PDB file of C-alpha atoms in Angstrom:
ATOM      1  CA  MET V   1     -10.033  10.336  47.854  1.00 94.00           C
ATOM      2  CA  LYS V   2     -10.376  11.480  44.243  1.00 97.00           C
ATOM      3  CA  THR V   3      -7.570  12.460  41.891  1.00 97.00           C
ATOM      4  CA  TYR V   4      -7.822  14.718  38.854  1.00 96.00           C
ATOM      5  CA  VAL V   5      -5.093  15.611  36.387  1.00 97.00           C
ATOM      6  CA  THR V   6      -5.524  18.811  34.418  1.00 96.00           C
ATOM      7  CA  GLN V   7      -3.426  19.629  31.379  1.00 96.00           C
ATOM      8  CA  ASN V   8      -3.682  23.418  31.490  1.00 93.00           C
ATOM      9  CA  LEU V   9      -5.232  26.406  33.275  1.00 91.00           C
ATOM     10  CA  ASP V  10      -8.553  26.083  31.446  1.00 94.00           C
ATOM     11  CA  GLU V  11      -8.943  22.480  32.629  1.00 95.00           C
ATOM     12  CA  THR V  12      -8.015  23.509  36.183  1.00 96.00           C
ATOM     13  CA  ARG V  13     -10.672  26.223  36.065  1.00 96.00           C
ATOM     14  CA  ARG V  14     -13.212  23.719  34.703  1.00 97.00           C
ATOM     15  CA  PHE V  15     -12.415  21.381  37.606  1.00 97.00           C
ATOM     16  CA  ALA V  16     -12.885  24.250  40.106  1.00 98.00           C
ATOM     17  CA  ALA V  17     -16.213  25.303  38.548  1.00 98.00           C
ATOM     18  CA  GLU V  18     -17.562  21.748  38.700  1.00 98.00           C
ATOM     19  CA  PHE V  19     -16.328  21.384  42.281  1.00 98.00           C
ATOM     20  CA  ALA V  20     -17.959  24.708  43.240  1.00 98.00           C
ATOM     21  CA  ALA V  21     -21.356  23.365  42.216  1.00 96.00           C
ATOM     22  CA  THR V  22     -21.088  20.735  44.984  1.00 97.00           C
ATOM     23  CA  LEU V  23     -20.491  23.212  47.827  1.00 98.00           C
ATOM     24  CA  ARG V  24     -23.128  24.220  50.353  1.00 97.00           C
ATOM     25  CA  ALA V  25     -22.478  26.296  53.490  1.00 97.00           C
ATOM     26  CA  PRO V  26     -21.185  25.652  55.984  1.00 98.00           C
ATOM     27  CA  VAL V  27     -18.228  23.859  54.446  1.00 98.00           C
ATOM     28  CA  CYS V  28     -14.487  24.319  54.820  1.00 98.00           C
ATOM     29  CA  VAL V  29     -12.092  23.756  51.911  1.00 98.00           C
ATOM     30  CA  ALA V  30      -8.345  23.726  52.636  1.00 98.00           C
ATOM     31  CA  LEU V  31      -6.152  24.384  49.606  1.00 98.00           C
ATOM     32  CA  HIS V  32      -2.649  22.874  49.867  1.00 98.00           C
ATOM     33  CA  GLY V  33       0.215  23.380  47.440  1.00 97.00           C
ATOM     34  CA  ASP V  34       3.467  25.192  46.868  1.00 96.00           C
ATOM     35  CA  LEU V  35       3.659  28.726  45.510  1.00 94.00           C
ATOM     36  CA  GLY V  36       2.350  28.937  41.963  1.00 91.00           C
ATOM     37  CA  MET V  37       0.366  25.682  42.057  1.00 95.00           C
ATOM     38  CA  GLY V  38      -3.004  27.377  41.522  1.00 94.00           C
ATOM     39  CA  LYS V  39      -4.571  27.682  44.964  1.00 96.00           C
ATOM     40  CA  SER V  40      -5.692  31.264  44.321  1.00 95.00           C
ATOM     41  CA  GLU V  41      -6.925  30.428  40.833  1.00 95.00           C
ATOM     42  CA  ILE V  42      -9.026  27.546  42.123  1.00 97.00           C
ATOM     43  CA  ALA V  43     -10.455  29.754  44.897  1.00 97.00           C
ATOM     44  CA  ARG V  44     -11.140  32.566  42.392  1.00 97.00           C
ATOM     45  CA  THR V  45     -12.951  30.192  40.040  1.00 97.00           C
ATOM     46  CA  ILE V  46     -15.055  28.765  42.886  1.00 98.00           C
ATOM     47  CA  ILE V  47     -16.057  32.274  43.987  1.00 98.00           C
ATOM     48  CA  GLN V  48     -16.832  33.462  40.447  1.00 98.00           C
ATOM     49  CA  THR V  49     -18.830  30.304  39.742  1.00 98.00           C
ATOM     50  CA  LEU V  50     -20.964  30.861  42.832  1.00 98.00           C
ATOM     51  CA  ARG V  51     -21.136  34.691  42.837  1.00 97.00           C
ATOM     52  CA  GLY V  52     -20.877  35.578  39.141  1.00 95.00           C
ATOM     53  CA  ALA V  53     -18.106  35.676  36.566  1.00 94.00           C
ATOM     54  CA  SER V  54     -17.745  39.448  36.926  1.00 94.00           C
ATOM     55  CA  THR V  55     -16.934  39.179  40.655  1.00 94.00           C
ATOM     56  CA  VAL V  56     -13.509  40.723  41.245  1.00 92.00           C
ATOM     57  CA  VAL V  57     -11.449  38.292  43.317  1.00 93.00           C
ATOM     58  CA  PRO V  58      -8.054  39.651  44.342  1.00 84.00           C
ATOM     59  CA  SER V  59      -5.681  37.373  46.217  1.00 78.00           C
ATOM     60  CA  PRO V  60      -6.111  37.961  49.959  1.00 73.00           C
ATOM     61  CA  THR V  61      -2.359  37.597  50.591  1.00 73.00           C
ATOM     62  CA  PHE V  62      -2.104  41.055  52.159  1.00 76.00           C
ATOM     63  CA  THR V  63      -5.646  41.506  53.460  1.00 82.00           C
ATOM     64  CA  ILE V  64      -5.666  37.887  54.744  1.00 90.00           C
ATOM     65  CA  VAL V  65      -9.439  37.525  54.191  1.00 93.00           C
ATOM     66  CA  GLN V  66     -11.981  38.574  51.568  1.00 94.00           C
ATOM     67  CA  ASN V  67     -15.724  38.010  51.936  1.00 94.00           C
ATOM     68  CA  TYR V  68     -18.195  37.420  49.122  1.00 96.00           C
ATOM     69  CA  ASP V  69     -21.714  37.182  50.579  1.00 94.00           C
ATOM     70  CA  GLY V  70     -21.375  33.859  52.391  1.00 97.00           C
ATOM     71  CA  ILE V  71     -18.041  32.825  50.925  1.00 98.00           C
ATOM     72  CA  SER V  72     -14.926  33.624  52.945  1.00 97.00           C
ATOM     73  CA  HIS V  73     -11.530  33.365  51.246  1.00 97.00           C
ATOM     74  CA  PHE V  74      -8.540  33.256  53.601  1.00 96.00           C
ATOM     75  CA  ASP V  75      -4.848  33.320  52.756  1.00 95.00           C
ATOM     76  CA  LEU V  76      -2.963  32.382  55.915  1.00 96.00           C
ATOM     77  CA  TYR V  77       0.529  32.639  54.408  1.00 94.00           C
ATOM     78  CA  ARG V  78       1.405  35.721  56.481  1.00 92.00           C
ATOM     79  CA  VAL V  79      -0.299  34.634  59.720  1.00 95.00           C
ATOM     80  CA  GLU V  80       2.450  33.983  62.249  1.00 93.00           C
ATOM     81  CA  ASP V  81       0.497  32.817  65.292  1.00 93.00           C
ATOM     82  CA  ALA V  82      -2.617  30.629  65.501  1.00 93.00           C
ATOM     83  CA  SER V  83      -4.088  33.041  68.063  1.00 92.00           C
ATOM     84  CA  GLU V  84      -4.634  35.499  65.194  1.00 93.00           C
ATOM     85  CA  LEU V  85      -7.156  33.161  63.557  1.00 96.00           C
ATOM     86  CA  THR V  86      -9.976  34.167  65.911  1.00 92.00           C
ATOM     87  CA  GLU V  87      -9.225  37.859  65.322  1.00 92.00           C
ATOM     88  CA  ILE V  88      -9.566  37.503  61.567  1.00 94.00           C
ATOM     89  CA  GLY V  89     -12.841  35.589  61.902  1.00 96.00           C
ATOM     90  CA  LEU V  90     -11.777  32.158  60.711  1.00 97.00           C
ATOM     91  CA  GLU V  91     -13.770  30.209  63.287  1.00 96.00           C
ATOM     92  CA  HIS V  92     -16.929  32.222  62.596  1.00 96.00           C
ATOM     93  CA  ALA V  93     -16.506  31.684  58.844  1.00 98.00           C
ATOM     94  CA  ILE V  94     -16.000  27.936  59.267  1.00 97.00           C
ATOM     95  CA  GLU V  95     -19.262  27.702  61.226  1.00 97.00           C
ATOM     96  CA  ASN V  96     -21.313  29.745  58.735  1.00 98.00           C
ATOM     97  CA  ASP V  97     -19.801  30.122  55.271  1.00 98.00           C
ATOM     98  CA  ILE V  98     -18.266  28.358  52.355  1.00 98.00           C
ATOM     99  CA  THR V  99     -14.724  28.868  53.643  1.00 98.00           C
ATOM    100  CA  LEU V 100     -11.755  28.599  51.298  1.00 98.00           C
ATOM    101  CA  ILE V 101      -8.363  28.550  53.031  1.00 98.00           C
ATOM    102  CA  GLU V 102      -5.000  28.879  51.315  1.00 97.00           C
ATOM    103  CA  TRP V 103      -1.972  27.862  53.406  1.00 97.00           C
ATOM    104  CA  PRO V 104      -4.213  26.137  56.004  1.00 98.00           C
ATOM    105  CA  GLU V 105      -1.442  24.448  57.985  1.00 97.00           C
ATOM    106  CA  ILE V 106      -1.411  27.028  60.797  1.00 97.00           C
ATOM    107  CA  ALA V 107      -5.144  26.411  61.313  1.00 97.00           C
ATOM    108  CA  ALA V 108      -4.875  22.611  61.486  1.00 96.00           C
ATOM    109  CA  ASP V 109      -6.037  22.488  65.113  1.00 95.00           C
ATOM    110  CA  ILE V 110      -9.309  24.318  64.420  1.00 95.00           C
ATOM    111  CA  LEU V 111     -10.281  22.842  61.073  1.00 97.00           C
ATOM    112  CA  PRO V 112     -13.337  20.623  61.376  1.00 97.00           C
ATOM    113  CA  ALA V 113     -12.993  16.901  60.699  1.00 97.00           C
ATOM    114  CA  SER V 114     -15.276  17.423  57.694  1.00 97.00           C
ATOM    115  CA  THR V 115     -12.807  19.804  56.000  1.00 98.00           C
ATOM    116  CA  ILE V 116     -12.280  19.026  52.317  1.00 98.00           C
ATOM    117  CA  HIS V 117      -8.547  19.030  51.604  1.00 98.00           C
ATOM    118  CA  ILE V 118      -7.440  19.808  48.055  1.00 98.00           C
ATOM    119  CA  CYS V 119      -3.760  19.067  47.422  1.00 98.00           C
ATOM    120  CA  ILE V 120      -2.294  20.530  44.239  1.00 98.00           C
ATOM    121  CA  THR V 121       1.032  19.530  42.679  1.00 97.00           C
ATOM    122  CA  ALA V 122       2.668  20.044  39.294  1.00 96.00           C
ATOM    123  CA  ALA V 123       1.991  17.492  36.564  1.00 93.00           C
ATOM    124  CA  GLY V 124       3.892  18.647  33.485  1.00 89.00           C
ATOM    125  CA  ASP V 125       2.248  21.871  32.345  1.00 84.00           C
ATOM    126  CA  GLY V 126      -0.885  20.938  34.266  1.00 90.00           C
ATOM    127  CA  ARG V 127      -1.776  19.995  37.799  1.00 96.00           C
ATOM    128  CA  LYS V 128      -2.504  16.887  39.815  1.00 97.00           C
ATOM    129  CA  ILE V 129      -5.388  17.671  42.154  1.00 98.00           C
ATOM    130  CA  VAL V 130      -6.170  15.270  44.987  1.00 98.00           C
ATOM    131  CA  ILE V 131      -9.352  15.740  47.034  1.00 98.00           C
ATOM    132  CA  GLN V 132      -9.405  14.164  50.489  1.00 95.00           C
TER     133      GLN V 132
END
């Protein structure tokens, strides 16, 4: 387990960019944290680090999944039943891609043991980021 404390958004982005450089497919990254903690920003920074700063990365809250040439970004906030996970391609992504999952709790039963869990909480104006 590693813990990082960032003081502001720029430091959080710097953490995410450095973390991105360590990722090789297939790998699953579960992003945990309350609303507004920076899950989407960390995912966006990882994607832009690996696919180019000009890559447009909207939050997949309504589309549930966005794909970026070998990176799959899931937001499971609106998924109501675990049976939907196969339909949206989560299992396939986990087996093949760099898979970033926001709100991963509903997928707990299918996440591989090797999943990297990133837990984000408030720390003043910054964030405490714990990697497990």
